[in-house]
mmCIF file of C-alpha atoms in Angstrom:
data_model
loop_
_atom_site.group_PDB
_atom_site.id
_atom_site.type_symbol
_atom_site.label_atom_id
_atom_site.label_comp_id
_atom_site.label_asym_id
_atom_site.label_seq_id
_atom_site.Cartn_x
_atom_site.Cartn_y
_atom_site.Cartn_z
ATOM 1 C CA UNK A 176 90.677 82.904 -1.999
ATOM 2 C CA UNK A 177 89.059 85.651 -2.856
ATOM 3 C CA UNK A 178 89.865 89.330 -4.177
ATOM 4 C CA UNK A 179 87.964 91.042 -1.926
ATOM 5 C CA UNK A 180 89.904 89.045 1.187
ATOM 6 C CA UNK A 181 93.346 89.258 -0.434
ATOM 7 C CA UNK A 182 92.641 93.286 -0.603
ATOM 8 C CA UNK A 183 91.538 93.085 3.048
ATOM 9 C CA UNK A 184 94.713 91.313 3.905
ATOM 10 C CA UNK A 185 97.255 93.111 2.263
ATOM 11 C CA UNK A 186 97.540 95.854 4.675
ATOM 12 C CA UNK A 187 97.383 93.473 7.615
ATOM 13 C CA UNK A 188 100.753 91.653 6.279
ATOM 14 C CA UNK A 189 102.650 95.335 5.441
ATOM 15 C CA UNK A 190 104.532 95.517 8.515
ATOM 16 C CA UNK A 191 104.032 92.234 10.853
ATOM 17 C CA UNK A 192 104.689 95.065 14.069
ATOM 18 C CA UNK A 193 101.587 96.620 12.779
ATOM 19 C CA UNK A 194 99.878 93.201 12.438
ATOM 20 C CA UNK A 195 100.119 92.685 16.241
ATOM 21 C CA UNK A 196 98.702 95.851 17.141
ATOM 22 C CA UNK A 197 95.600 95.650 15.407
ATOM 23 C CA UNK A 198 95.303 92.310 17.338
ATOM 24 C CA UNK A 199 96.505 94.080 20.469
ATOM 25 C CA UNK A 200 94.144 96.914 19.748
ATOM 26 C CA UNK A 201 91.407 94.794 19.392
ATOM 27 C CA UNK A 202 91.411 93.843 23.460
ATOM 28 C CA UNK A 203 91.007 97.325 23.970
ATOM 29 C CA UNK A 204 87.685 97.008 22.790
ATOM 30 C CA UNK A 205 85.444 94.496 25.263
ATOM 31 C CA UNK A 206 82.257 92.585 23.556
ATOM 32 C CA UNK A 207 79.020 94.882 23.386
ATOM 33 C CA UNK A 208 77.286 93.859 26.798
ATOM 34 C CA UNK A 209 80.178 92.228 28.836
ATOM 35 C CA UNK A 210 81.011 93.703 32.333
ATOM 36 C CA UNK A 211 83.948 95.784 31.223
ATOM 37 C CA UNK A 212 81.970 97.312 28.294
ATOM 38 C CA UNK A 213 79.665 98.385 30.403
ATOM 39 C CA UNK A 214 81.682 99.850 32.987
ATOM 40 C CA UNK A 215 84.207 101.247 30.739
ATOM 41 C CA UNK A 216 83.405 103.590 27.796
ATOM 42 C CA UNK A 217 85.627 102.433 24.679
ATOM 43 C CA UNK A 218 85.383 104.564 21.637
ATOM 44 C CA UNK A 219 85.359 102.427 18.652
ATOM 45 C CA UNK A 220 84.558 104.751 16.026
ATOM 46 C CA UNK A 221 85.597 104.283 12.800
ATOM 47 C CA UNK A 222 88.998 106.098 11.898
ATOM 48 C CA UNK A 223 90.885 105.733 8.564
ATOM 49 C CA UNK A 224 94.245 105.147 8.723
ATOM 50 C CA UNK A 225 96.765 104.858 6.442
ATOM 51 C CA UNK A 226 99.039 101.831 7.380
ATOM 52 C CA UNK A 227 102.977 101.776 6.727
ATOM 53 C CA UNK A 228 105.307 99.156 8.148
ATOM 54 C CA UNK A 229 108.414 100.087 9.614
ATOM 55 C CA UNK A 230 110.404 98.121 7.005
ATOM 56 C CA UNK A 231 108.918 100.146 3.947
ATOM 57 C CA UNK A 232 107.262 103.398 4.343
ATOM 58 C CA UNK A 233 106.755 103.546 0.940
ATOM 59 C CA UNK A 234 104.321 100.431 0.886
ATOM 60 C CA UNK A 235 100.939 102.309 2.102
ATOM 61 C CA UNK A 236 97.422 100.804 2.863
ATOM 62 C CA UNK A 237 94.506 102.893 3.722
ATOM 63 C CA UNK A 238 92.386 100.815 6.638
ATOM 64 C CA UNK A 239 89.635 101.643 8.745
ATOM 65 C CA UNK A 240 90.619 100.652 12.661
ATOM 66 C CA UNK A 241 88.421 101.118 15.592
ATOM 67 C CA UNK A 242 89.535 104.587 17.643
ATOM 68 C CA UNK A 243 90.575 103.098 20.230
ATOM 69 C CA UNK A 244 93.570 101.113 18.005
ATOM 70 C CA UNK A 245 94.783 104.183 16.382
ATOM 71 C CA UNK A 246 96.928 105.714 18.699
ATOM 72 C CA UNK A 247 99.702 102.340 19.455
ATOM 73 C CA UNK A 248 99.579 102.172 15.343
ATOM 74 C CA UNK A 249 100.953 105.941 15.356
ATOM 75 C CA UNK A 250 102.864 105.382 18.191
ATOM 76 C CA UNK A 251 104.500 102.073 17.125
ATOM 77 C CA UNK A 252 104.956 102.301 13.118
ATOM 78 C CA UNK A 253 105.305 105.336 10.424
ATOM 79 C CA UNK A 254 101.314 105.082 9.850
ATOM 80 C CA UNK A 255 98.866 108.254 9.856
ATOM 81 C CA UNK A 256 95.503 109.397 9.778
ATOM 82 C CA UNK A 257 94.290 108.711 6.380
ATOM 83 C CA UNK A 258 93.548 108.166 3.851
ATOM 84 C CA UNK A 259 96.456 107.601 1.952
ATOM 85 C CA UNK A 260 97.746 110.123 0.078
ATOM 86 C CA UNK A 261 99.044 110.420 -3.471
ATOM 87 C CA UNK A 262 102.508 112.265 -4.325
ATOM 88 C CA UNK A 263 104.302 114.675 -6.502
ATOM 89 C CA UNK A 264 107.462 114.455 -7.928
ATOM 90 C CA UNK A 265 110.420 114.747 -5.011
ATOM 91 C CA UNK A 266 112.749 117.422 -5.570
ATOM 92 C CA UNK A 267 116.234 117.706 -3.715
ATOM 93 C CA UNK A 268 116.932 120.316 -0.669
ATOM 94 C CA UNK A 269 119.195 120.056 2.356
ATOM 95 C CA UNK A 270 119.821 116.667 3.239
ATOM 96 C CA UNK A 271 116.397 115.536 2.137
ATOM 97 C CA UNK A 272 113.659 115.905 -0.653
ATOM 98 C CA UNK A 273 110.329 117.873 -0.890
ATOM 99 C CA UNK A 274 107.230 116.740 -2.375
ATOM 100 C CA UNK A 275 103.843 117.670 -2.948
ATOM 101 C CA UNK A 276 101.013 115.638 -1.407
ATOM 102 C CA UNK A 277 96.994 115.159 -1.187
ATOM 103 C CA UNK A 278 94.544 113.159 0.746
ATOM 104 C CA UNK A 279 91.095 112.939 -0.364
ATOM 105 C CA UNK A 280 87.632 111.862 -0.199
ATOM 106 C CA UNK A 281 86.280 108.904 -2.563
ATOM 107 C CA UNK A 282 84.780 111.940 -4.666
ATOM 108 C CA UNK A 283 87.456 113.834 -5.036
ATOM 109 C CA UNK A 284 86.929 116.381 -2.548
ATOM 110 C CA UNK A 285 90.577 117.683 -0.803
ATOM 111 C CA UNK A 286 90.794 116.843 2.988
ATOM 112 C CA UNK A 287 94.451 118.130 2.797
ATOM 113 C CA UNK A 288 97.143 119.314 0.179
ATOM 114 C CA UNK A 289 100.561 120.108 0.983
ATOM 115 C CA UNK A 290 104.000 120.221 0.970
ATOM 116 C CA UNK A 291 105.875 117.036 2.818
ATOM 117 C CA UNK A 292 109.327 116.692 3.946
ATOM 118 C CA UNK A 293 111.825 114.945 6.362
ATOM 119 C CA UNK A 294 113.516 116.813 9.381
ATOM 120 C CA UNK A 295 116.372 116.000 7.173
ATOM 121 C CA UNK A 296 116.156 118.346 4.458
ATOM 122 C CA UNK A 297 116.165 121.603 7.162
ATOM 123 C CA UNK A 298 120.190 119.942 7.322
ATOM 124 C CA UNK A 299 122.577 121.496 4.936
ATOM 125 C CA UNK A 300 120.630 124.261 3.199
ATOM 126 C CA UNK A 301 122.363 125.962 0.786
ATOM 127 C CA UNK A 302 124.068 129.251 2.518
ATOM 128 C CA UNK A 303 124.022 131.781 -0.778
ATOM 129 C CA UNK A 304 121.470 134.867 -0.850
ATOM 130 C CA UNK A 305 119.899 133.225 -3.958
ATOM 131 C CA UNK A 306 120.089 130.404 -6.958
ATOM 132 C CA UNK A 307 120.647 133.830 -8.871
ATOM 133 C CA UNK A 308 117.757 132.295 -11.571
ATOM 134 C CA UNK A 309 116.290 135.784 -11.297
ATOM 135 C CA UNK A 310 118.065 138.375 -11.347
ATOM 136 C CA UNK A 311 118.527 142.086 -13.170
ATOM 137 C CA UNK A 312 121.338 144.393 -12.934
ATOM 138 C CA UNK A 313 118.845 147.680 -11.407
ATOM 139 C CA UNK A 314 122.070 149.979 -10.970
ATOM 140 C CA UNK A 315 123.639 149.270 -14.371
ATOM 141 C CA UNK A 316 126.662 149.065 -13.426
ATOM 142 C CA UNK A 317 127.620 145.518 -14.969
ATOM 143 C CA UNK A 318 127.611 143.393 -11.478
ATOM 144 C CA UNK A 319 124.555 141.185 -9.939
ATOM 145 C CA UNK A 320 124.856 141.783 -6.498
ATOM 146 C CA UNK A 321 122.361 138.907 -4.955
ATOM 147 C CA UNK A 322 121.177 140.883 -2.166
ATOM 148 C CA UNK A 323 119.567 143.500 -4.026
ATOM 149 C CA UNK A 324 119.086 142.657 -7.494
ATOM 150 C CA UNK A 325 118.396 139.057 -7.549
ATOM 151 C CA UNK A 326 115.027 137.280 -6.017
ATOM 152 C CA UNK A 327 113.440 133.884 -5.407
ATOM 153 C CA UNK A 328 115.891 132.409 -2.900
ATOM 154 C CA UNK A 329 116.459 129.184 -3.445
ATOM 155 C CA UNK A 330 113.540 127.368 -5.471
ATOM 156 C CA UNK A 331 111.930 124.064 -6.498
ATOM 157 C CA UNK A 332 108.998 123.736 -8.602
ATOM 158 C CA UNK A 333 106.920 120.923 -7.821
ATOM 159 C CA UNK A 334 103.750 119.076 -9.919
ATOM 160 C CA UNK A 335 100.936 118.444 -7.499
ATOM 161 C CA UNK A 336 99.541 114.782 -7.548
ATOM 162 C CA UNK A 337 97.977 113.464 -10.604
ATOM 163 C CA UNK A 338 95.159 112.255 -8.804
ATOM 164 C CA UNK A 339 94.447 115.889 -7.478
ATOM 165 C CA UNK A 340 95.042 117.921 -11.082
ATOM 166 C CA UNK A 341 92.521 115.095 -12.790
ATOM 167 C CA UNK A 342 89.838 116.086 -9.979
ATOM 168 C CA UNK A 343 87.468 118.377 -11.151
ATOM 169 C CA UNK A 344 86.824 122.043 -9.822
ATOM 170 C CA UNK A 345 90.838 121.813 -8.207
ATOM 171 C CA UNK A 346 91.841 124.905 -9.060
ATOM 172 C CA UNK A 347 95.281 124.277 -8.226
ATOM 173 C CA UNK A 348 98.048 123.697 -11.098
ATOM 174 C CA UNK A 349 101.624 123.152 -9.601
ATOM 175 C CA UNK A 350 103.543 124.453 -6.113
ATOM 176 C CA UNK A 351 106.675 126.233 -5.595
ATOM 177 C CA UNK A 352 109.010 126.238 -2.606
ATOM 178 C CA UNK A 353 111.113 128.888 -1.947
ATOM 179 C CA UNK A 354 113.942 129.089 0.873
ATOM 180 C CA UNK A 355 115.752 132.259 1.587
ATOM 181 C CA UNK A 356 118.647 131.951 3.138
ATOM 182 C CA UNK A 357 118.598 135.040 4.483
ATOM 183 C CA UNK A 358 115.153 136.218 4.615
ATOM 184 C CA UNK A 359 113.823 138.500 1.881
ATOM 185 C CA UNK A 360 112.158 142.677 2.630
ATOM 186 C CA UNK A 361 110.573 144.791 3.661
ATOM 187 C CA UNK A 362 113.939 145.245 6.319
ATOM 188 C CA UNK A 363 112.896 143.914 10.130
ATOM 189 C CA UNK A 364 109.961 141.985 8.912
ATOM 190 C CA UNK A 365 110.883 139.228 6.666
ATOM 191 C CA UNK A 366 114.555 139.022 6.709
ATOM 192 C CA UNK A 367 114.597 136.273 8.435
ATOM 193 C CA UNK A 368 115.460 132.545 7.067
ATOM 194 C CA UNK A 369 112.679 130.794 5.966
ATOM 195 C CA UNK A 370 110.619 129.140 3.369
ATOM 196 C CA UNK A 371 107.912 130.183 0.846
ATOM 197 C CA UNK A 372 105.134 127.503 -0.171
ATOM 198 C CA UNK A 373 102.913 127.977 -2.774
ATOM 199 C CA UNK A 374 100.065 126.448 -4.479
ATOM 200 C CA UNK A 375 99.490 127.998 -7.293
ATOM 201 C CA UNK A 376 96.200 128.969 -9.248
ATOM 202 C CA UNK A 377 97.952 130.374 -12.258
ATOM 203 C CA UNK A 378 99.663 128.287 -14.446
ATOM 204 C CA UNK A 379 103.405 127.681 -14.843
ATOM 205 C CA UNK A 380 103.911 129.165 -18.386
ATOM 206 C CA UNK A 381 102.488 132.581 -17.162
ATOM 207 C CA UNK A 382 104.040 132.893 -13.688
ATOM 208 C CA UNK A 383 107.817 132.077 -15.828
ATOM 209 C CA UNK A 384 106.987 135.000 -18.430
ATOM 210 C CA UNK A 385 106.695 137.137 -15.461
ATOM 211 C CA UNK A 386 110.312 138.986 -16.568
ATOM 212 C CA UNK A 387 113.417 140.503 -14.851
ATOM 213 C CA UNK A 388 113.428 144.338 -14.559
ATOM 214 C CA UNK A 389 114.320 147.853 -12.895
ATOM 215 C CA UNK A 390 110.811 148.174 -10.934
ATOM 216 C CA UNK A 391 109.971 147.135 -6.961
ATOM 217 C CA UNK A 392 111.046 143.576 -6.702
ATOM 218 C CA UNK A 393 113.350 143.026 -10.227
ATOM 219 C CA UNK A 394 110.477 142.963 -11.596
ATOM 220 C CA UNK A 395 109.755 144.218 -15.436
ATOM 221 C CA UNK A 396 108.020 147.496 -15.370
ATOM 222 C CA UNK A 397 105.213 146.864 -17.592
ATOM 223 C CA UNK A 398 105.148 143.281 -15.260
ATOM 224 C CA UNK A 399 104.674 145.729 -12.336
ATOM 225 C CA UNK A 400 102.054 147.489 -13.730
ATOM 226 C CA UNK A 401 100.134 144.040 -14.797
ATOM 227 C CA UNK A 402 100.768 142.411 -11.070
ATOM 228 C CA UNK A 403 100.038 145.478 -8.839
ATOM 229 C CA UNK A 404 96.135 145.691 -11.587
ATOM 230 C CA UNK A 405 93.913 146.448 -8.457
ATOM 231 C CA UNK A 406 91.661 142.966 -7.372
ATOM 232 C CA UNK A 407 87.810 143.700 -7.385
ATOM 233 C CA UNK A 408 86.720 144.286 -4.262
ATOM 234 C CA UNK A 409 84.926 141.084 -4.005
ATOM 235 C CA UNK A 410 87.685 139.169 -4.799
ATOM 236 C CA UNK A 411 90.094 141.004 -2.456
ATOM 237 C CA UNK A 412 90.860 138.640 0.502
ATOM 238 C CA UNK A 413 89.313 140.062 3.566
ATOM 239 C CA UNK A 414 92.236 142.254 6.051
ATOM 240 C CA UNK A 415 94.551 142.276 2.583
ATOM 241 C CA UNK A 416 96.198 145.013 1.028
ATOM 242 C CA UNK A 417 98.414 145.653 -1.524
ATOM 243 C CA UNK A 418 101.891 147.296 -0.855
ATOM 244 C CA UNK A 419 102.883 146.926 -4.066
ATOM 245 C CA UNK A 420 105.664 144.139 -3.431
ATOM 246 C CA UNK A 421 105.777 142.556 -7.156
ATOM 247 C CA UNK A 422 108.628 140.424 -7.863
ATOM 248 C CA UNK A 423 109.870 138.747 -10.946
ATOM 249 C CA UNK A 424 108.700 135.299 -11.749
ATOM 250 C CA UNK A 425 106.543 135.475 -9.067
ATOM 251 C CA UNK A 426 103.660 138.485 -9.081
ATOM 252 C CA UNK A 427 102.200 140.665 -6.533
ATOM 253 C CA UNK A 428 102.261 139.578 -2.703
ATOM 254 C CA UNK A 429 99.198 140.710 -0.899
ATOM 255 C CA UNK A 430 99.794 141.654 2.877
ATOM 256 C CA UNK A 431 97.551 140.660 6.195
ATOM 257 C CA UNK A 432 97.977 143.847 7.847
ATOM 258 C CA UNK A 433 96.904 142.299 11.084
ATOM 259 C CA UNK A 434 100.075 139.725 11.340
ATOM 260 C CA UNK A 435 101.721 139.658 14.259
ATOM 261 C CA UNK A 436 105.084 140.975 12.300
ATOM 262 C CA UNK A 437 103.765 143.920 11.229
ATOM 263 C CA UNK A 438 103.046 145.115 14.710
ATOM 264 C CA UNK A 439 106.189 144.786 16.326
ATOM 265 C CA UNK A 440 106.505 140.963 17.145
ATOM 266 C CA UNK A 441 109.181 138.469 15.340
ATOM 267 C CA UNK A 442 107.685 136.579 12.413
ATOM 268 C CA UNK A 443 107.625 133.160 12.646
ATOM 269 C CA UNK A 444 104.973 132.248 9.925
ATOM 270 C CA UNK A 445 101.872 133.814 8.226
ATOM 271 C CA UNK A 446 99.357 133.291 5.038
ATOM 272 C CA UNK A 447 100.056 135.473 1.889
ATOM 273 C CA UNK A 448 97.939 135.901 -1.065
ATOM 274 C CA UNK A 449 100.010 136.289 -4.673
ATOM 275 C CA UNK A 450 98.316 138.143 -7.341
ATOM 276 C CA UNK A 451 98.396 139.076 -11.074
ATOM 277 C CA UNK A 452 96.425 140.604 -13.595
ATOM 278 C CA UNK A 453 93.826 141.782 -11.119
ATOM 279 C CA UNK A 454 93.581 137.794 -10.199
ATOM 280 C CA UNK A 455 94.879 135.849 -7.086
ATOM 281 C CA UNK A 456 97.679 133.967 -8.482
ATOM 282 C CA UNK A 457 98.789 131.615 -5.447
ATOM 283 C CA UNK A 458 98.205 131.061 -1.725
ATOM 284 C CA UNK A 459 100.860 130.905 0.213
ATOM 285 C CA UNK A 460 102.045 129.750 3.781
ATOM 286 C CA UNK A 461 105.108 131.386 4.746
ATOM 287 C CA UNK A 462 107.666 130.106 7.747
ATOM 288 C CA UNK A 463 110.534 130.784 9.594
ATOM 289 C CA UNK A 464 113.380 127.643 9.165
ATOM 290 C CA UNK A 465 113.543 128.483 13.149
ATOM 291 C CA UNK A 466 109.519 127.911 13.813
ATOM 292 C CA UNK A 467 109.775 124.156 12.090
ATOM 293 C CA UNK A 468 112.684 123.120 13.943
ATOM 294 C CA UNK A 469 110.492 124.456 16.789
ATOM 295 C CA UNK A 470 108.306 121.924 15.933
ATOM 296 C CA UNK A 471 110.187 118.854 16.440
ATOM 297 C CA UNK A 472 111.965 120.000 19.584
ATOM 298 C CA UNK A 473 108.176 120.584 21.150
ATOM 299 C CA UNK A 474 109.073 124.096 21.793
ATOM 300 C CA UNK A 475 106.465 124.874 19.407
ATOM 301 C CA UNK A 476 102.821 123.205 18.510
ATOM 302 C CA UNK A 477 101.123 121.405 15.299
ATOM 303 C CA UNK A 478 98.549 123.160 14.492
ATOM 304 C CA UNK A 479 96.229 124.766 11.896
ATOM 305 C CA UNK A 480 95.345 128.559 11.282
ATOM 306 C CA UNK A 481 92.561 130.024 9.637
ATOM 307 C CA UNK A 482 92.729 131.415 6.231
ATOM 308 C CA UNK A 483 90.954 135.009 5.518
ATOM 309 C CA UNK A 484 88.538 134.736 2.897
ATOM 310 C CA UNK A 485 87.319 136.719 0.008
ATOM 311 C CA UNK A 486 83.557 136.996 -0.443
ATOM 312 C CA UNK A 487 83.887 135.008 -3.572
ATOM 313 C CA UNK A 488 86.815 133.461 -5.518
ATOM 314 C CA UNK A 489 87.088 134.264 -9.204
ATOM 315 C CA UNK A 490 87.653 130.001 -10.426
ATOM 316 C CA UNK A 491 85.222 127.515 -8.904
ATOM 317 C CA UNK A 492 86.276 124.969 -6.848
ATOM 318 C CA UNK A 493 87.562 123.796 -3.939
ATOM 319 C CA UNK A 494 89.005 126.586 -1.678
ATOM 320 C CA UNK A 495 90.735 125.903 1.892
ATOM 321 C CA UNK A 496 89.528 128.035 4.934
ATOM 322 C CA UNK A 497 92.913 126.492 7.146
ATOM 323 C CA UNK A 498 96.043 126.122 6.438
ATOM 324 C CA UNK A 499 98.196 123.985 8.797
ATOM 325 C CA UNK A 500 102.047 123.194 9.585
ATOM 326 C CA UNK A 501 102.958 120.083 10.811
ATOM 327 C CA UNK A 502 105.613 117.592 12.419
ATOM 328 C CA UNK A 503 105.077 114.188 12.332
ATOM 329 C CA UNK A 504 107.434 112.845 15.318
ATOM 330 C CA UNK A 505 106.806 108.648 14.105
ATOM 331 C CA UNK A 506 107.882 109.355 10.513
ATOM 332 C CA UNK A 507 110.535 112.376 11.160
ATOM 333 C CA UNK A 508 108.714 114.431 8.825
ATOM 334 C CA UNK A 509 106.790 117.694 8.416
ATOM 335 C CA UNK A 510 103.564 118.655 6.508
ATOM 336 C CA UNK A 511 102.349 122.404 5.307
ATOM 337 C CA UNK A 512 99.148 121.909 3.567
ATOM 338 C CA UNK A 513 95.689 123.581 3.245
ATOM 339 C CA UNK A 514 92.509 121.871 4.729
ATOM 340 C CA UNK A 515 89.182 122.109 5.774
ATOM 341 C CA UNK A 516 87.863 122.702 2.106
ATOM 342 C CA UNK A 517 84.960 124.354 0.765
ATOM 343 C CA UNK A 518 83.424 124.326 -2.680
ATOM 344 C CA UNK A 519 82.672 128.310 -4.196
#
């Protein structure tokens, strides 16, 4: 037998359930020219999927199935539109892991990179203000409190897939997820719990040097002045501004002034830029713990949101213009990842 129609196979024999619906599939999807073709439109379109058998979802196959056969796959086994992605390291949280993930084209080029997790790991977070890894006595007066003089929440760095970081022009160099218990400031906007997820342009070594100090956000003072270096203009995503909210180990956050929060409604999730050195550091979904577990219930939707641009980015590469947040109901998961790319 040969290679080619053992690789062709191997999918077909992951999960013998999903064997039987690309058979079952297949009598969706009447002979070119018979009665029921012609009287009955059946899309047949090619669609990539990546195929995972209920017995093992860690055994995936990317295949290309009709349209019309996608839907019972999704329905009926942990399979999704692919292809199939490549991972990151898992890290522990809640009752569950998080790990970093990417889909792309044969060249290279990002359809979607995110953040993936089970419904799970929202179970058992921790219930402390912070991990108290960053932290600076402002006061002086010998005690941390974690309220006020320690930041970061709760967080796990994460390496991004090899097969992303060895892709040219990704400008991306590890993620960070950050959940805080209790929300973080500014007082009635963010204080309430949720997570932080960031890709990050700058790299690791430079975003940990960022030190502990008196200033805005425990932040080093001469760190402040270095994270809150004005962005040129052109650079400056579009609606941003800066409010000056540096924190340590982290940078500068830049603000959408036109986010629902700031203008009287409850925050539930919105897109920050980080930045340092007159540079955009990271990009950053951010979303209320409530809002995913909105998700799953169907209280609220999947869906993507557009990212303001700047007019041009300072690194080449690939640069998402969506970001999107996610529940997968046939694999009890969620996603938060960046898509829709575009090369600058």
């Amino acid at each position: 037998m040969s290679t080619k129609k053992n690789a062709f196979q191997r999918p077909l024999i992951a999960s013998s359930a999903a064997a039987a619906l690309l058979g079952t599939a297949a009598l969706f999807a009447p002979a070119a020219g018979s009665a029921s073709a012609a009287g009955t439109a059946v899309d047949t379109t090619p669609v990539k999927v990546c195929l995972t058998g209920n017995t093992s979802t860690t055994a995936e196959f990317t295949v290309t199935l009709p349209k019309v056969a996608v839907d019972p796959v999704l329905q009926a086994t942990p399979s999704y539109l692919g292809p199939c992605a490549s991972y990151g390291t898992p890290s522990a949280l809640g009752n569950g892991n998080v790990r970093t993930y990417a889909q792309q084209e044969p060249n290279g080029k990002p359809i979607s990179m995110g953040f993936v997790f089970p419904k799970t790991m929202l179970q058992n977070l921790p219930t402390t203000m912070t991990d108290q890894h960053h932290c600076y006595d402002i006061n002086g007066n010998g005690v941390i409190d974690e309220h006020t003089e320690c930041m970061g929440g709760h967080e796990r760095p994460l390496d991004l897939p090899t097969a992303l970081t060895n892709t040219p022009d990704i400008p991306y160099k590890w993620a960070l997820l950050n959940y805080n218990t209790m929300g973080h400031g500014p007082a009635g906007i963010y204080d309430l719990p949720h997570f932080d997820f960031h890709f990050y342009v700058q790299p690791k070594a430079e975003r940990d040097a960022i030190r502990p100090g008196p200033c805005a956000l425990a932040i080093n003072c001469d760190d402040f002045a270095t994270a809150t270096k004005p962005i040129p203009s052109q650079y400056m995503p579009s609606g941003y501004i800066d409010n000056g909210v540096a924190e340590v180990a982290m940078g500068n956050h830049l603000i959408d002034q036109s986010s629902p929060e700031w203008h009287g409604q409850t925050f539930t999730q919105t897109f920050i830029y980080g930045a340092y050195d007159a540079k955009i550091s990271f990009l950053e979904p951010m979303i209320t713990k409530a809002y995913l577990e909105g998700l799953a219930t169907g209280a609220n939707q999947s869906g993507c949101f557009p990212i303001k641009q700047p007019q041009a980015w300072q690194v080449a590469g690939w640069y998402p213009k969506d970001y999107c947040i996610k529940y997968r109901a046939n694999r009890g998961d969620y996603t938060v990842s960046m898509e829709n790319y575009q090369h600058s």
